[in-house]
């Protein structure tokens, strides 16, 4: 979370003992049963010259074109994973690479990516600032505050502050006290 794109496997090795060229490859977020954080999870690539590449910023990348094995290896080494979710699922992800020589698919080249959720600091938006000239009454939400300030509906003032914490405990509850 909030770490930006990371290279999935800078050392992935692609070989084919009986073909100098490959014709296609895929990279997918395979487990657990697809990306648990949906569209927040993205695969991308940076070095796939000579290949037709598709699926950038999705859970499935495709690469096509008859090119040397080394071209495919360079491309797969450039694949990155990024999770944009602010409250991501902590399950490990399996990123699966498969190459094809025009006749047969390779075995699954799986790499585990660990996602570590981060407890983000809460934010307070929509804070209300009140100003008044000296020796005058301050009116808040229609209530007059003469002498000693009091608020008839304390919750409305807190609600205007809108405290939020997307991955923390539930919001604050205000219980007005009378008397």
PDB file of C-alpha atoms in Angstrom:
ATOM      1  CA  UNK A   1       0.000   0.000   0.000  1.00  0.00           C
ATOM      2  CA  UNK A   2       1.306   3.420  -0.992  1.00  0.00           C
ATOM      3  CA  UNK A   3       4.604   1.869  -2.103  1.00  0.00           C
ATOM      4  CA  UNK A   4       4.206   2.460  -5.827  1.00  0.00           C
ATOM      5  CA  UNK A   5       4.952  -0.095  -8.543  1.00  0.00           C
ATOM      6  CA  UNK A   6       7.449  -2.865  -7.716  1.00  0.00           C
ATOM      7  CA  UNK A   7       9.198  -5.179 -10.179  1.00  0.00           C
ATOM      8  CA  UNK A   8       7.674  -8.653  -9.858  1.00  0.00           C
ATOM      9  CA  UNK A   9      10.798 -10.687 -10.736  1.00  0.00           C
ATOM     10  CA  UNK A  10      13.905  -8.951 -12.084  1.00  0.00           C
ATOM     11  CA  UNK A  11      15.594 -12.357 -12.372  1.00  0.00           C
ATOM     12  CA  UNK A  12      12.954 -14.400 -14.223  1.00  0.00           C
ATOM     13  CA  UNK A  13      14.631 -16.739 -16.721  1.00  0.00           C
ATOM     14  CA  UNK A  14      13.046 -17.672 -20.041  1.00  0.00           C
ATOM     15  CA  UNK A  15      14.465 -20.567 -22.076  1.00  0.00           C
ATOM     16  CA  UNK A  16      13.396 -22.805 -24.952  1.00  0.00           C
ATOM     17  CA  UNK A  17      15.781 -25.630 -25.863  1.00  0.00           C
ATOM     18  CA  UNK A  18      14.432 -26.133 -29.395  1.00  0.00           C
ATOM     19  CA  UNK A  19      13.269 -22.654 -30.491  1.00  0.00           C
ATOM     20  CA  UNK A  20      15.277 -19.447 -30.799  1.00  0.00           C
ATOM     21  CA  UNK A  21      12.092 -17.366 -30.921  1.00  0.00           C
ATOM     22  CA  UNK A  22       8.892 -17.162 -28.911  1.00  0.00           C
ATOM     23  CA  UNK A  23       5.525 -15.902 -30.142  1.00  0.00           C
ATOM     24  CA  UNK A  24       3.610 -14.831 -27.022  1.00  0.00           C
ATOM     25  CA  UNK A  25       3.578 -14.460 -23.256  1.00  0.00           C
ATOM     26  CA  UNK A  26       1.163 -13.539 -20.491  1.00  0.00           C
ATOM     27  CA  UNK A  27       1.510 -12.131 -17.022  1.00  0.00           C
ATOM     28  CA  UNK A  28      -1.498 -12.459 -14.691  1.00  0.00           C
ATOM     29  CA  UNK A  29      -2.491 -11.990 -11.081  1.00  0.00           C
ATOM     30  CA  UNK A  30      -3.424 -15.657 -10.777  1.00  0.00           C
ATOM     31  CA  UNK A  31      -4.003 -16.323  -7.083  1.00  0.00           C
ATOM     32  CA  UNK A  32      -5.961 -15.954  -4.928  1.00  0.00           C
ATOM     33  CA  UNK A  33      -8.532 -16.489  -7.723  1.00  0.00           C
ATOM     34  CA  UNK A  34      -7.755 -13.191  -9.380  1.00  0.00           C
ATOM     35  CA  UNK A  35      -6.972  -9.866  -7.719  1.00  0.00           C
ATOM     36  CA  UNK A  36      -8.783  -9.599  -4.352  1.00  0.00           C
ATOM     37  CA  UNK A  37      -8.653  -5.792  -4.558  1.00  0.00           C
ATOM     38  CA  UNK A  38     -10.117  -5.726  -8.080  1.00  0.00           C
ATOM     39  CA  UNK A  39      -9.211  -2.837 -10.344  1.00  0.00           C
ATOM     40  CA  UNK A  40      -6.957  -1.344  -7.643  1.00  0.00           C
ATOM     41  CA  UNK A  41      -4.390  -4.028  -8.543  1.00  0.00           C
ATOM     42  CA  UNK A  42      -2.372  -3.402 -11.679  1.00  0.00           C
ATOM     43  CA  UNK A  43       0.352  -5.048 -13.692  1.00  0.00           C
ATOM     44  CA  UNK A  44       2.440  -2.947 -16.033  1.00  0.00           C
ATOM     45  CA  UNK A  45       5.688  -3.195 -18.035  1.00  0.00           C
ATOM     46  CA  UNK A  46       8.502  -0.926 -19.147  1.00  0.00           C
ATOM     47  CA  UNK A  47      10.831  -2.793 -21.546  1.00  0.00           C
ATOM     48  CA  UNK A  48       8.974  -4.696 -24.256  1.00  0.00           C
ATOM     49  CA  UNK A  49      10.466  -3.290 -27.472  1.00  0.00           C
ATOM     50  CA  UNK A  50       9.567  -5.323 -30.541  1.00  0.00           C
ATOM     51  CA  UNK A  51       6.504  -6.877 -28.904  1.00  0.00           C
ATOM     52  CA  UNK A  52       2.858  -5.909 -29.119  1.00  0.00           C
ATOM     53  CA  UNK A  53       1.855  -5.446 -25.493  1.00  0.00           C
ATOM     54  CA  UNK A  54      -1.648  -5.171 -24.067  1.00  0.00           C
ATOM     55  CA  UNK A  55      -3.438  -4.958 -20.750  1.00  0.00           C
ATOM     56  CA  UNK A  56      -1.352  -2.218 -19.133  1.00  0.00           C
ATOM     57  CA  UNK A  57      -2.693  -1.261 -15.681  1.00  0.00           C
ATOM     58  CA  UNK A  58      -4.928  -4.354 -15.486  1.00  0.00           C
ATOM     59  CA  UNK A  59      -4.613  -7.810 -13.872  1.00  0.00           C
ATOM     60  CA  UNK A  60      -3.610  -9.500 -17.167  1.00  0.00           C
ATOM     61  CA  UNK A  61      -0.800  -8.544 -19.528  1.00  0.00           C
ATOM     62  CA  UNK A  62      -0.392 -10.014 -23.021  1.00  0.00           C
ATOM     63  CA  UNK A  63       2.673  -9.870 -25.237  1.00  0.00           C
ATOM     64  CA  UNK A  64       2.792 -11.065 -28.857  1.00  0.00           C
ATOM     65  CA  UNK A  65       5.266 -11.068 -31.710  1.00  0.00           C
ATOM     66  CA  UNK A  66       7.878 -13.457 -33.019  1.00  0.00           C
ATOM     67  CA  UNK A  67      11.000 -12.344 -31.190  1.00  0.00           C
ATOM     68  CA  UNK A  68      14.108 -13.939 -29.656  1.00  0.00           C
ATOM     69  CA  UNK A  69      13.791 -15.578 -26.228  1.00  0.00           C
ATOM     70  CA  UNK A  70      15.963 -12.796 -24.748  1.00  0.00           C
ATOM     71  CA  UNK A  71      13.424 -10.153 -25.835  1.00  0.00           C
ATOM     72  CA  UNK A  72      10.665 -11.936 -23.924  1.00  0.00           C
ATOM     73  CA  UNK A  73      12.910 -12.402 -20.895  1.00  0.00           C
ATOM     74  CA  UNK A  74      13.743  -8.665 -20.834  1.00  0.00           C
ATOM     75  CA  UNK A  75      10.051  -7.829 -21.137  1.00  0.00           C
ATOM     76  CA  UNK A  76       8.945 -10.153 -18.320  1.00  0.00           C
ATOM     77  CA  UNK A  77      11.733  -8.823 -16.072  1.00  0.00           C
ATOM     78  CA  UNK A  78      10.217  -5.352 -16.472  1.00  0.00           C
ATOM     79  CA  UNK A  79       6.709  -6.330 -15.298  1.00  0.00           C
ATOM     80  CA  UNK A  80       5.587  -4.377 -12.225  1.00  0.00           C
ATOM     81  CA  UNK A  81       2.803  -4.852  -9.679  1.00  0.00           C
ATOM     82  CA  UNK A  82       1.010  -1.950  -8.001  1.00  0.00           C
ATOM     83  CA  UNK A  83      -1.897  -1.883  -5.547  1.00  0.00           C
ATOM     84  CA  UNK A  84      -3.701   1.465  -5.314  1.00  0.00           C
ATOM     85  CA  UNK A  85      -6.209   0.344  -2.647  1.00  0.00           C
ATOM     86  CA  UNK A  86      -5.985   2.338   0.601  1.00  0.00           C
ATOM     87  CA  UNK A  87      -7.232  -0.695   2.566  1.00  0.00           C
ATOM     88  CA  UNK A  88      -5.807  -3.655   0.637  1.00  0.00           C
ATOM     89  CA  UNK A  89      -6.412  -7.325   1.299  1.00  0.00           C
ATOM     90  CA  UNK A  90      -3.256  -8.721   2.947  1.00  0.00           C
ATOM     91  CA  UNK A  91      -3.319 -12.073   1.099  1.00  0.00           C
ATOM     92  CA  UNK A  92      -0.194 -12.922  -0.901  1.00  0.00           C
ATOM     93  CA  UNK A  93      -0.609 -12.633  -4.664  1.00  0.00           C
ATOM     94  CA  UNK A  94       0.777 -15.096  -7.189  1.00  0.00           C
ATOM     95  CA  UNK A  95       1.900 -13.404 -10.387  1.00  0.00           C
ATOM     96  CA  UNK A  96       2.035 -16.018 -13.146  1.00  0.00           C
ATOM     97  CA  UNK A  97       4.184 -15.819 -16.282  1.00  0.00           C
ATOM     98  CA  UNK A  98       3.616 -18.164 -19.244  1.00  0.00           C
ATOM     99  CA  UNK A  99       5.466 -18.013 -22.581  1.00  0.00           C
ATOM    100  CA  UNK A 100       4.604 -19.756 -25.847  1.00  0.00           C
ATOM    101  CA  UNK A 101       6.841 -20.825 -28.744  1.00  0.00           C
ATOM    102  CA  UNK A 102       4.036 -20.966 -31.304  1.00  0.00           C
ATOM    103  CA  UNK A 103       3.157 -24.579 -30.505  1.00  0.00           C
ATOM    104  CA  UNK A 104       3.347 -25.090 -26.733  1.00  0.00           C
ATOM    105  CA  UNK A 105       2.930 -23.104 -23.543  1.00  0.00           C
ATOM    106  CA  UNK A 106       5.678 -23.151 -20.941  1.00  0.00           C
ATOM    107  CA  UNK A 107       5.181 -24.259 -17.379  1.00  0.00           C
ATOM    108  CA  UNK A 108       3.828 -21.633 -14.951  1.00  0.00           C
ATOM    109  CA  UNK A 109       6.545 -19.255 -13.799  1.00  0.00           C
ATOM    110  CA  UNK A 110       5.001 -18.118 -10.504  1.00  0.00           C
ATOM    111  CA  UNK A 111       6.254 -15.349  -8.251  1.00  0.00           C
ATOM    112  CA  UNK A 112       4.734 -14.439  -4.861  1.00  0.00           C
ATOM    113  CA  UNK A 113       4.062 -10.756  -4.151  1.00  0.00           C
ATOM    114  CA  UNK A 114       3.367  -9.747  -0.562  1.00  0.00           C
ATOM    115  CA  UNK A 115       0.964  -6.868   0.098  1.00  0.00           C
ATOM    116  CA  UNK A 116       1.330  -5.137   3.456  1.00  0.00           C
ATOM    117  CA  UNK A 117      -1.569  -2.904   4.515  1.00  0.00           C
ATOM    118  CA  UNK A 118      -0.535   0.324   6.227  1.00  0.00           C
ATOM    119  CA  UNK A 119      -2.624   2.010   8.909  1.00  0.00           C
ATOM    120  CA  UNK A 120      -2.967   5.489   7.408  1.00  0.00           C
ATOM    121  CA  UNK A 121      -3.318   8.462   9.697  1.00  0.00           C
ATOM    122  CA  UNK A 122      -6.906   9.714   9.956  1.00  0.00           C
ATOM    123  CA  UNK A 123      -7.819  12.956   8.240  1.00  0.00           C
ATOM    124  CA  UNK A 124     -10.192  15.715   9.195  1.00  0.00           C
ATOM    125  CA  UNK A 125     -11.734  17.582   6.283  1.00  0.00           C
ATOM    126  CA  UNK A 126     -14.224  20.381   6.103  1.00  0.00           C
ATOM    127  CA  UNK A 127     -13.093  22.010   9.361  1.00  0.00           C
ATOM    128  CA  UNK A 128     -15.172  25.068  10.198  1.00  0.00           C
ATOM    129  CA  UNK A 129     -13.445  28.279  11.296  1.00  0.00           C
ATOM    130  CA  UNK A 130     -15.480  30.930  13.065  1.00  0.00           C
ATOM    131  CA  UNK A 131     -14.465  34.559  13.510  1.00  0.00           C
ATOM    132  CA  UNK A 132     -16.276  37.481  15.058  1.00  0.00           C
ATOM    133  CA  UNK A 133     -15.314  41.038  16.003  1.00  0.00           C
ATOM    134  CA  UNK A 134     -14.589  41.559  19.709  1.00  0.00           C
ATOM    135  CA  UNK A 135     -17.524  41.896  22.145  1.00  0.00           C
ATOM    136  CA  UNK A 136     -20.078  40.430  19.721  1.00  0.00           C
ATOM    137  CA  UNK A 137     -22.015  37.192  19.792  1.00  0.00           C
ATOM    138  CA  UNK A 138     -20.934  34.257  17.693  1.00  0.00           C
ATOM    139  CA  UNK A 139     -23.774  32.444  15.924  1.00  0.00           C
ATOM    140  CA  UNK A 140     -23.157  28.769  15.145  1.00  0.00           C
ATOM    141  CA  UNK A 141     -25.784  26.746  13.272  1.00  0.00           C
ATOM    142  CA  UNK A 142     -28.399  29.266  14.330  1.00  0.00           C
ATOM    143  CA  UNK A 143     -27.627  29.036  18.065  1.00  0.00           C
ATOM    144  CA  UNK A 144     -26.603  32.197  19.931  1.00  0.00           C
ATOM    145  CA  UNK A 145     -23.637  31.873  22.251  1.00  0.00           C
ATOM    146  CA  UNK A 146     -23.906  34.741  24.760  1.00  0.00           C
ATOM    147  CA  UNK A 147     -21.467  34.947  27.648  1.00  0.00           C
ATOM    148  CA  UNK A 148     -20.332  31.370  28.154  1.00  0.00           C
ATOM    149  CA  UNK A 149     -20.320  29.528  24.864  1.00  0.00           C
ATOM    150  CA  UNK A 150     -22.507  26.469  24.551  1.00  0.00           C
ATOM    151  CA  UNK A 151     -23.675  24.544  21.532  1.00  0.00           C
ATOM    152  CA  UNK A 152     -27.200  23.196  21.453  1.00  0.00           C
ATOM    153  CA  UNK A 153     -26.317  20.491  18.957  1.00  0.00           C
ATOM    154  CA  UNK A 154     -22.749  19.434  19.588  1.00  0.00           C
ATOM    155  CA  UNK A 155     -22.973  16.640  17.052  1.00  0.00           C
ATOM    156  CA  UNK A 156     -23.667  18.988  14.143  1.00  0.00           C
ATOM    157  CA  UNK A 157     -20.378  20.814  14.772  1.00  0.00           C
ATOM    158  CA  UNK A 158     -18.429  17.538  14.922  1.00  0.00           C
ATOM    159  CA  UNK A 159     -20.203  16.284  11.809  1.00  0.00           C
ATOM    160  CA  UNK A 160     -19.014  19.374   9.942  1.00  0.00           C
ATOM    161  CA  UNK A 161     -15.439  18.410  10.825  1.00  0.00           C
ATOM    162  CA  UNK A 162     -16.037  14.985   9.158  1.00  0.00           C
ATOM    163  CA  UNK A 163     -13.270  12.909  10.811  1.00  0.00           C
ATOM    164  CA  UNK A 164     -12.372   9.878   8.683  1.00  0.00           C
ATOM    165  CA  UNK A 165      -9.910   6.991   8.827  1.00  0.00           C
ATOM    166  CA  UNK A 166     -10.354   4.608   5.868  1.00  0.00           C
ATOM    167  CA  UNK A 167      -8.617   1.648   7.485  1.00  0.00           C
ATOM    168  CA  UNK A 168      -8.945   2.391  11.203  1.00  0.00           C
ATOM    169  CA  UNK A 169     -11.667   1.954  13.793  1.00  0.00           C
ATOM    170  CA  UNK A 170     -15.196   3.337  13.276  1.00  0.00           C
ATOM    171  CA  UNK A 171     -15.826   7.062  13.638  1.00  0.00           C
ATOM    172  CA  UNK A 172     -16.316   8.956  16.864  1.00  0.00           C
ATOM    173  CA  UNK A 173     -19.769   9.005  18.444  1.00  0.00           C
ATOM    174  CA  UNK A 174     -20.835  12.179  20.242  1.00  0.00           C
ATOM    175  CA  UNK A 175     -23.407  11.856  22.984  1.00  0.00           C
ATOM    176  CA  UNK A 176     -24.819  15.282  23.953  1.00  0.00           C
ATOM    177  CA  UNK A 177     -25.054  15.821  27.700  1.00  0.00           C
ATOM    178  CA  UNK A 178     -27.659  18.114  29.182  1.00  0.00           C
ATOM    179  CA  UNK A 179     -27.924  19.600  32.630  1.00  0.00           C
TER     180      UNK A 179
END
